[in-house]
Amino acid sequence: MQGRHYAAFAAAGFAAVLTASAANAQETYKIGISAGLTGYAATVDRAWRDGVELAAAAINAKGGVNGRKLEVIVEDNRSEPQEAVTVYRKMLTSDKVNIFISGCVSAGNFAAAGLVVRAQVPMVLCSILPQQPDQVKWAFSTLPPAGFEITKRYEYLKNKTNIRKVGVLHDPTPYANLQKGVAEKAAAEYGIEVVGVEQYKQDDADLSVQIAKMQAAGAGAILKIGLGGTTLTAAKNIKQLGSNLLLLTSLEDIAVFKPVADVLGDKFFFVASPSQVFDALPDGALKTEIGRFLKPWHAKFTDRDPNWASRGWDGVMLTVAAIEKAKSFDGPAVRDALEQLTGFQGTTGVYNMSATVHQGLTVNPFFIATIANGKPKVVE
Amino acid sequence: MTLPNTTSTERAGLLLRAWPLQLLPWAVSAAIVGYAFIVGGYVATVIAFALVYVVFVTGLNLFMGFANQVSFGQNAFAGLGGYASAILTTTYNWPVLPAMIAGIVLAVVIALIIGYPTLRLKGHYLAMATLAIGLITYEIAVEWQSMTQGYLGISGIPPLGIGSYEIISDRGQLAILSIVALLAVFIAARIKSSRMGRAFLALGASENAALALGINVSRTKLIAFLTAAAFAALAGALFVHVVGYVSPEVFGLHMVILGFTMLYVGGIGSIAGPLIGALLISLLPEVLRGFKDYQDLFYGTALILLLIYAPRGLAAFFERRERTGSAS
Amino acid sequence: MTAAPARILETQALTARYGHVQALSAADIHVCAGELVAVLGPNGAGKSTLLRAILGLASTTGTASFHGEPLPRQDPVAVSSRGVVLVPEGRGIFGPMTVSENLQLGAYRLRGDKAEYGRRLARVLALFPRLGERLSQTAGSMSGGEQQMLAIGRALMSDPKILLLDEPSLGLAPRVIAEIMEKLALLRDEGLPILLVEQKAPAALKLAQRAYVLVLGRIVACLDPRDLSSHDDLAKYYFH
Ligand SMILES: Nc1ncnc2c1ncn2[C@@H]1O[C@H](COP(=O)(O)OP(=O)(O)O)[C@@H](O)[C@H]1O
Ligand SMILES: [Mg+2]
């Protein structure tokens, strides 16, 4: 009898230890990142990952969220959709992540979206949202709507210049295509006419044909949509053509712009995100939030461009806010809470999510800037 | 005791020694797929992709291993098959099976149009031409946005299935893909031992010798090319229905590089080679994933070691030992 | 020796070039029924080119005719379907394939006719019994002499009406060469005309009814082997 009691007691104790250790092991909230750490998206996605990791560290330093520390799991999708499916699947089934805060390889995010939705895990993305309605339901984006970069430039042209005819020069990526569409549609609103739309490829070494065409059509400025070395190519071509065209380019790593400014001087403008022109910002909620991010960022990465990383930071902060709101770590609950976040101050602007809006930056956060004395400067 | 008796036991011994070695690649493959089937999870995803690649590489092997030609453009046919099936099932609401068949037919027709003039080219001219085919197809997938949606890709592609029965579960997918992959390997084996297959091998060994035997070399080459294109298109169609999404990058140059690696590591020219190559090369990065930043380093080292110690591929390694064993 | 025997294969002013290089100049040769004719010449003389020109593997002017009818140009498949069959230089056997598969390829045009295939196979295996012992062995793993037998056997599988052989003795031991030449004599005696190209004269001269000497792309002599007392008599042509 006594022996049996003892055994039962021991078993209960053992079970208690087991459950305790299981609870301990479960105490982290796991964030999965599928990022193109190698391949074409490497620059953007490494920055995004660094932003996510920085934010997770900041949250953990404050004791985590609702009693759990954040754990970040990163897998390289090599900027390939097939690899993305594999690593998403790995993080879902092997690591059992609670949420994805994934990078800018949109094809990779789209390819895996079906899997993620079936597992009822929410996604906060760097890229544009998937196209399928059932997939959009679970996906949120920190990306400003495609139109913002365009309308900011139109606004500038309308208010500060006499230029009313523009050419649009874009690459074939989905985001650039979306922006091109907006450029065509929104022009009239600003009294502007799009006199030419030309496409180029990211590895084109000469854009003078496209530029000359648009100039011949009467364009006074070129809106360039797309990332990378082609901006410098466009600048050089404009100079070679002896043209007076203004070049207004999209959001980009500031480092890319310095040589461009050397070529075109005061004829060169770019769209800047708030974190890129931190010093010029008025005091307020936005500046405070960016300051929170920039402090550890500068400490760790000195003067590396903060733009993409700041959105990764936002991704984590949105997630944390949703967990707090939901008082749950449960996938569907966090999803529902994400959808209800309004007036959320991020480093890129204010996020207003809703059942129909999962790309939450609804107020244009951008600035038009130039490079003066090697530093970005907001043009007023 | 008697002489015939001794020889028959000797023969049986030879068989016993020969069989396991020859069967090893098959046994290993079955074990890998079986493991994925039991474990499920992301191993199942990795092996599902590997099985799709078995079909692709088996086709590549017909053209490169048997007929000894070079093509860097097989991804084009995978892309054609995949996109055709994706577009027909999403935009035009075709059932999956007819859409896949249409994709394969389209790829073969395009292969015929392209192959007829290009297969007259020799050596690296042919290789360059096939490389161009791959790049052009990629460009079309990017540019023809009204059809392909460009880089945005096509999502919501229905899963594999027959009629109203859709195969979504990991195990279901693995089962159907295993059957298709085995069928592809079986067809390749049948081709190899057929009259046409011998003609592939003959022109692969020496075009002049084949010509001297009355083999119509350019027609035989074209048939090998079309067959490989059909396999590639089938692989492409399987891929889009397994993933449910397609974009141009899916059938990019990395597919060619991966296919070549699988073919050479597995054993070019052998029947089991594409099977074992596709499975091992798909698994290798996953086994090495724990090494994080050193994953690529170890992967590269493993490839180099494999190519040094099994220069004709893993499967050929086993086959050769069996064959020379009975020689001399 | 009264009426001239029928000419099976005949070339008239057959000329072949590789780009700008003329490798064969206006060659006139012929092979009659029941004959084994040798073409002798040093390395690079154009012997292989002559055979390739007849088969349509090189671009040519002039004519090659078979039984009085011109052979199609640059269409080796059509030429071989007329029964003009080449055993190429270096044998051209398919090393990774088995002996049996090589022989099947010889009968490529036969398609499904099993009975005829069996008859041809029996004939080849009777001529070269060693091939019969090695049917399931890979061709590449056999000795040079066996590979040459396989090359000839494979050509015979297509039931040729004339056999063109390009240096079958290359790289073989004298004993093996003798064995092969003996088989060629047997085939000739069975009524298969043979055009035999060789660099080393003695073995070929023993068999041949007639020998052409080819130097620098030109036929410089047509000899009766019985007039040649030794190999040295040829040297005066070679080192012209
Ligand atoms: N494919 C080729 N291209 C150019 N020249 C060739 C080619 N084949 C042979 N030749 C040249 O033609 C000549 C005759 O060659 P060939 O017929 O092979 O001589 P043989 O068989 O008597 O040794 C040589 O000078 C050789 O260099
Ligand atoms: Mg020669």
mmCIF file of N, CA, C and O in Angstrom, chain A residues 40 74-76 78 80-83 85-87 89-90 93-94 107 110-111 118 128 131-132 135 172-174 177 199 201-202, chain B residues 40-42 44-46 49 53 139 142-143 145 151-152 155-156 168 170 239 243 245 247 249-250 254 258 286 289 292 295-296:
data_model
loop_
_atom_site.group_PDB
_atom_site.id
_atom_site.type_symbol
_atom_site.label_atom_id
_atom_site.label_comp_id
_atom_site.label_asym_id
_atom_site.label_seq_id
_atom_site.Cartn_x
_atom_site.Cartn_y
_atom_site.Cartn_z
ATOM 1 N N TYR A 40 18.967 38.064 -55.256
ATOM 2 C CA TYR A 40 18.738 39.449 -55.656
ATOM 3 C C TYR A 40 18.195 40.336 -54.532
ATOM 4 O O TYR A 40 18.383 41.538 -54.510
ATOM 5 N N VAL A 74 15.543 32.664 -38.451
ATOM 6 C CA VAL A 74 15.735 33.179 -39.809
ATOM 7 C C VAL A 74 16.148 32.046 -40.725
ATOM 8 O O VAL A 74 17.023 31.254 -40.381
ATOM 9 N N GLU A 75 15.506 31.954 -41.883
ATOM 10 C CA GLU A 75 15.974 31.008 -42.901
ATOM 11 C C GLU A 75 16.141 31.737 -44.222
ATOM 12 O O GLU A 75 15.330 32.580 -44.593
ATOM 13 N N ASP A 76 17.218 31.381 -44.909
ATOM 14 C CA ASP A 76 17.534 32.010 -46.193
ATOM 15 C C ASP A 76 16.730 31.340 -47.303
ATOM 16 O O ASP A 76 16.838 30.132 -47.503
ATOM 17 N N ARG A 78 17.116 32.292 -50.415
ATOM 18 C CA ARG A 78 17.943 32.507 -51.611
ATOM 19 C C ARG A 78 17.230 33.346 -52.675
ATOM 20 O O ARG A 78 17.538 33.268 -53.858
ATOM 21 N N GLU A 80 14.503 32.748 -53.919
ATOM 22 C CA GLU A 80 13.828 31.845 -54.851
ATOM 23 C C GLU A 80 12.508 31.346 -54.239
ATOM 24 O O GLU A 80 12.487 30.912 -53.090
ATOM 25 N N PRO A 81 11.434 31.328 -55.027
ATOM 26 C CA PRO A 81 10.150 30.868 -54.500
ATOM 27 C C PRO A 81 10.187 29.435 -53.978
ATOM 28 O O PRO A 81 9.594 29.123 -52.941
ATOM 29 N N GLN A 82 10.884 28.545 -54.707
ATOM 30 C CA GLN A 82 10.893 27.143 -54.284
ATOM 31 C C GLN A 82 11.564 26.997 -52.929
ATOM 32 O O GLN A 82 11.081 26.282 -52.049
ATOM 33 N N GLU A 83 12.695 27.690 -52.752
ATOM 34 C CA GLU A 83 13.400 27.661 -51.474
ATOM 35 C C GLU A 83 12.510 28.241 -50.382
ATOM 36 O O GLU A 83 12.518 27.783 -49.245
ATOM 37 N N VAL A 85 9.266 28.148 -50.153
ATOM 38 C CA VAL A 85 8.283 27.162 -49.714
ATOM 39 C C VAL A 85 8.930 26.196 -48.722
ATOM 40 O O VAL A 85 8.373 25.877 -47.675
ATOM 41 N N THR A 86 10.134 25.748 -49.058
ATOM 42 C CA THR A 86 10.833 24.806 -48.182
ATOM 43 C C THR A 86 11.081 25.408 -46.806
ATOM 44 O O THR A 86 10.806 24.777 -45.789
ATOM 45 N N VAL A 87 11.608 26.648 -46.766
ATOM 46 C CA VAL A 87 11.955 27.197 -45.451
ATOM 47 C C VAL A 87 10.699 27.596 -44.660
ATOM 48 O O VAL A 87 10.665 27.442 -43.438
ATOM 49 N N ARG A 89 7.949 25.981 -44.780
ATOM 50 C CA ARG A 89 7.471 24.699 -44.289
ATOM 51 C C ARG A 89 8.304 24.222 -43.098
ATOM 52 O O ARG A 89 7.805 23.698 -42.125
ATOM 53 N N LYS A 90 9.608 24.435 -43.222
ATOM 54 C CA LYS A 90 10.517 24.033 -42.144
ATOM 55 C C LYS A 90 10.167 24.789 -40.862
ATOM 56 O O LYS A 90 10.068 24.205 -39.783
ATOM 57 N N THR A 93 6.660 23.521 -39.464
ATOM 58 C CA THR A 93 6.506 22.190 -38.869
ATOM 59 C C THR A 93 7.642 21.820 -37.924
ATOM 60 O O THR A 93 7.407 21.134 -36.938
ATOM 61 N N SER A 94 8.864 22.269 -38.202
ATOM 62 C CA SER A 94 9.963 21.894 -37.308
ATOM 63 C C SER A 94 10.107 22.894 -36.164
ATOM 64 O O SER A 94 10.265 22.512 -35.021
ATOM 65 N N ALA A 107 7.498 36.800 -54.468
ATOM 66 C CA ALA A 107 7.163 35.501 -55.062
ATOM 67 C C ALA A 107 7.279 34.394 -54.021
ATOM 68 O O ALA A 107 6.468 33.469 -54.002
ATOM 69 N N PHE A 110 4.307 34.642 -51.676
ATOM 70 C CA PHE A 110 3.086 34.186 -52.355
ATOM 71 C C PHE A 110 3.069 32.665 -52.461
ATOM 72 O O PHE A 110 2.043 32.020 -52.256
ATOM 73 N N ALA A 111 4.234 32.103 -52.835
ATOM 74 C CA ALA A 111 4.301 30.657 -53.056
ATOM 75 C C ALA A 111 3.977 29.902 -51.778
ATOM 76 O O ALA A 111 3.372 28.837 -51.818
ATOM 77 N N ARG A 118 -3.168 27.660 -44.218
ATOM 78 C CA ARG A 118 -3.698 26.379 -43.745
ATOM 79 C C ARG A 118 -3.266 26.118 -42.302
ATOM 80 O O ARG A 118 -4.005 25.526 -41.525
ATOM 81 N N ILE A 128 4.625 43.197 -50.958
ATOM 82 C CA ILE A 128 3.209 43.418 -51.197
ATOM 83 C C ILE A 128 2.422 42.183 -50.751
ATOM 84 O O ILE A 128 2.979 41.123 -50.527
ATOM 85 N N GLN A 131 -2.368 37.739 -53.613
ATOM 86 C CA GLN A 131 -3.530 38.139 -54.399
ATOM 87 C C GLN A 131 -4.819 37.421 -53.997
ATOM 88 O O GLN A 131 -5.899 37.939 -54.166
ATOM 89 N N GLN A 132 -4.688 36.192 -53.479
ATOM 90 C CA GLN A 132 -5.880 35.410 -53.166
ATOM 91 C C GLN A 132 -6.564 35.965 -51.921
ATOM 92 O O GLN A 132 -5.911 36.173 -50.897
ATOM 93 N N GLN A 135 -5.885 34.307 -48.665
ATOM 94 C CA GLN A 135 -4.507 34.487 -48.204
ATOM 95 C C GLN A 135 -4.294 35.892 -47.638
ATOM 96 O O GLN A 135 -3.560 36.079 -46.671
ATOM 97 N N PRO A 172 10.361 45.865 -64.315
ATOM 98 C CA PRO A 172 9.158 45.014 -64.424
ATOM 99 C C PRO A 172 8.701 44.361 -63.115
ATOM 100 O O PRO A 172 7.847 43.477 -63.150
ATOM 101 N N THR A 173 9.244 44.755 -61.967
ATOM 102 C CA THR A 173 8.818 44.106 -60.719
ATOM 103 C C THR A 173 7.369 44.479 -60.397
ATOM 104 O O THR A 173 6.870 45.507 -60.852
ATOM 105 N N PRO A 174 6.685 43.634 -59.611
ATOM 106 C CA PRO A 174 5.275 43.907 -59.323
ATOM 107 C C PRO A 174 5.061 45.278 -58.678
ATOM 108 O O PRO A 174 4.133 46.003 -59.044
ATOM 109 N N ASN A 177 5.403 47.959 -61.193
ATOM 110 C CA ASN A 177 4.247 47.961 -62.091
ATOM 111 C C ASN A 177 3.029 48.610 -61.444
ATOM 112 O O ASN A 177 2.290 49.351 -62.094
ATOM 113 N N GLN A 199 9.844 50.944 -70.066
ATOM 114 C CA GLN A 199 10.302 49.912 -69.136
ATOM 115 C C GLN A 199 11.775 49.613 -69.356
ATOM 116 O O GLN A 199 12.288 49.762 -70.464
ATOM 117 N N LYS A 201 15.193 46.910 -67.742
ATOM 118 C CA LYS A 201 15.463 45.758 -66.879
ATOM 119 C C LYS A 201 16.559 46.115 -65.891
ATOM 120 O O LYS A 201 17.411 46.938 -66.183
ATOM 121 N N GLN A 202 16.520 45.427 -64.750
ATOM 122 C CA GLN A 202 17.420 45.793 -63.652
ATOM 123 C C GLN A 202 18.886 45.723 -64.059
ATOM 124 O O GLN A 202 19.723 46.367 -63.446
ATOM 125 N N GLY B 40 6.621 13.103 -42.487
ATOM 126 C CA GLY B 40 5.784 14.223 -42.939
ATOM 127 C C GLY B 40 6.492 15.546 -42.720
ATOM 128 O O GLY B 40 7.716 15.623 -42.776
ATOM 129 N N GLY B 41 5.712 16.584 -42.471
ATOM 130 C CA GLY B 41 6.298 17.900 -42.188
ATOM 131 C C GLY B 41 7.096 18.428 -43.348
ATOM 132 O O GLY B 41 6.786 18.171 -44.509
ATOM 133 N N TYR B 42 8.175 19.148 -42.998
ATOM 134 C CA TYR B 42 8.853 19.808 -44.089
ATOM 135 C C TYR B 42 9.740 18.867 -44.884
ATOM 136 O O TYR B 42 10.043 19.125 -46.040
ATOM 137 N N ALA B 44 8.646 16.178 -46.001
ATOM 138 C CA ALA B 44 7.726 15.794 -47.072
ATOM 139 C C ALA B 44 7.747 16.828 -48.198
ATOM 140 O O ALA B 44 7.709 16.474 -49.382
ATOM 141 N N THR B 45 7.811 18.108 -47.833
ATOM 142 C CA THR B 45 7.878 19.159 -48.851
ATOM 143 C C THR B 45 9.159 19.035 -49.674
ATOM 144 O O THR B 45 9.145 19.103 -50.903
ATOM 145 N N VAL B 46 10.269 18.827 -48.962
ATOM 146 C CA VAL B 46 11.561 18.710 -49.653
ATOM 147 C C VAL B 46 11.543 17.526 -50.611
ATOM 148 O O VAL B 46 11.967 17.634 -51.772
ATOM 149 N N PHE B 49 9.375 18.095 -53.766
ATOM 150 C CA PHE B 49 10.121 18.834 -54.797
ATOM 151 C C PHE B 49 11.141 17.919 -55.479
ATOM 152 O O PHE B 49 11.326 17.963 -56.691
ATOM 153 N N TYR B 53 11.708 16.912 -59.405
ATOM 154 C CA TYR B 53 12.991 17.003 -60.097
ATOM 155 C C TYR B 53 13.430 15.662 -60.689
ATOM 156 O O TYR B 53 14.158 15.633 -61.673
ATOM 157 N N GLU B 139 11.954 35.731 -70.055
ATOM 158 C CA GLU B 139 11.551 37.095 -70.397
ATOM 159 C C GLU B 139 10.065 37.166 -70.747
ATOM 160 O O GLU B 139 9.363 38.097 -70.351
ATOM 161 N N VAL B 142 7.991 37.137 -67.800
ATOM 162 C CA VAL B 142 8.017 38.428 -67.102
ATOM 163 C C VAL B 142 7.177 39.470 -67.841
ATOM 164 O O VAL B 142 6.408 40.221 -67.232
ATOM 165 N N GLU B 143 7.300 39.497 -69.161
ATOM 166 C CA GLU B 143 6.754 40.610 -69.935
ATOM 167 C C GLU B 143 5.277 40.448 -70.329
ATOM 168 O O GLU B 143 4.562 41.428 -70.464
ATOM 169 N N GLN B 145 2.374 40.248 -69.319
ATOM 170 C CA GLN B 145 1.701 40.349 -68.035
ATOM 171 C C GLN B 145 0.215 40.042 -68.108
ATOM 172 O O GLN B 145 -0.371 39.542 -67.150
ATOM 173 N N TYR B 151 6.034 39.304 -62.726
ATOM 174 C CA TYR B 151 6.671 38.900 -61.469
ATOM 175 C C TYR B 151 5.662 38.643 -60.356
ATOM 176 O O TYR B 151 5.987 38.014 -59.358
ATOM 177 N N LEU B 152 4.482 39.212 -60.487
ATOM 178 C CA LEU B 152 3.457 39.007 -59.480
ATOM 179 C C LEU B 152 3.110 37.524 -59.365
ATOM 180 O O LEU B 152 2.798 37.014 -58.301
ATOM 181 N N SER B 155 -1.379 32.908 -58.608
ATOM 182 C CA SER B 155 -1.630 32.122 -57.400
ATOM 183 C C SER B 155 -3.004 31.486 -57.480
ATOM 184 O O SER B 155 -3.764 31.732 -58.411
ATOM 185 N N GLY B 156 -3.311 30.664 -56.507
ATOM 186 C CA GLY B 156 -4.597 29.980 -56.500
ATOM 187 C C GLY B 156 -4.689 28.864 -57.512
ATOM 188 O O GLY B 156 -5.780 28.507 -57.971
ATOM 189 N N ILE B 168 -4.382 17.168 -51.373
ATOM 190 C CA ILE B 168 -3.754 18.288 -50.679
ATOM 191 C C ILE B 168 -2.781 17.802 -49.608
ATOM 192 O O ILE B 168 -1.771 18.412 -49.351
ATOM 193 N N ASP B 170 0.100 16.020 -47.400
ATOM 194 C CA ASP B 170 1.493 15.698 -47.703
ATOM 195 C C ASP B 170 1.632 14.288 -48.242
ATOM 196 O O ASP B 170 2.301 14.044 -49.233
ATOM 197 N N PHE B 239 4.980 20.814 -60.629
ATOM 198 C CA PHE B 239 5.458 21.799 -59.657
ATOM 199 C C PHE B 239 4.381 22.834 -59.339
ATOM 200 O O PHE B 239 4.093 23.103 -58.176
ATOM 201 N N VAL B 243 2.703 23.394 -55.599
ATOM 202 C CA VAL B 243 2.911 24.619 -54.825
ATOM 203 C C VAL B 243 1.668 25.503 -54.829
ATOM 204 O O VAL B 243 1.376 26.204 -53.867
ATOM 205 N N TYR B 245 1.306 27.944 -56.919
ATOM 206 C CA TYR B 245 1.718 29.288 -57.311
ATOM 207 C C TYR B 245 2.835 29.158 -58.343
ATOM 208 O O TYR B 245 3.624 28.229 -58.292
ATOM 209 N N SER B 247 5.693 31.782 -60.588
ATOM 210 C CA SER B 247 6.210 33.078 -61.030
ATOM 211 C C SER B 247 7.465 32.786 -61.853
ATOM 212 O O SER B 247 7.973 31.672 -61.816
ATOM 213 N N GLU B 249 10.548 33.310 -61.590
ATOM 214 C CA GLU B 249 11.763 32.821 -60.903
ATOM 215 C C GLU B 249 11.723 31.321 -60.665
ATOM 216 O O GLU B 249 12.767 30.686 -60.517
ATOM 217 N N VAL B 250 10.502 30.754 -60.604
ATOM 218 C CA VAL B 250 10.376 29.326 -60.333
ATOM 219 C C VAL B 250 11.141 28.517 -61.378
ATOM 220 O O VAL B 250 11.778 27.516 -61.063
ATOM 221 N N HIS B 254 18.396 28.834 -62.012
ATOM 222 C CA HIS B 254 18.778 27.948 -60.901
ATOM 223 C C HIS B 254 18.233 26.544 -61.109
ATOM 224 O O HIS B 254 18.812 25.571 -60.653
ATOM 225 N N LEU B 258 20.536 23.308 -60.805
ATOM 226 C CA LEU B 258 20.127 22.229 -59.909
ATOM 227 C C LEU B 258 19.995 20.914 -60.689
ATOM 228 O O LEU B 258 20.481 19.860 -60.259
ATOM 229 N N GLU B 286 19.338 20.413 -46.640
ATOM 230 C CA GLU B 286 18.512 20.333 -45.431
ATOM 231 C C GLU B 286 19.296 19.667 -44.307
ATOM 232 O O GLU B 286 19.215 20.072 -43.159
ATOM 233 N N ARG B 289 21.498 22.249 -43.005
ATOM 234 C CA ARG B 289 20.901 23.529 -42.633
ATOM 235 C C ARG B 289 21.353 23.986 -41.240
ATOM 236 O O ARG B 289 21.510 25.178 -40.984
ATOM 237 N N LYS B 292 24.005 26.641 -40.593
ATOM 238 C CA LYS B 292 23.693 28.064 -40.815
ATOM 239 C C LYS B 292 24.581 28.680 -41.903
ATOM 240 O O LYS B 292 24.520 28.264 -43.027
ATOM 241 N N GLN B 295 26.483 26.519 -44.309
ATOM 242 C CA GLN B 295 25.712 25.557 -45.100
ATOM 243 C C GLN B 295 26.231 25.460 -46.537
ATOM 244 O O GLN B 295 26.492 24.373 -47.042
ATOM 245 N N ASP B 296 26.417 26.609 -47.162
ATOM 246 C CA ASP B 296 26.865 26.615 -48.555
ATOM 247 C C ASP B 296 28.266 26.036 -48.698
ATOM 248 O O ASP B 296 28.566 25.330 -49.660
#
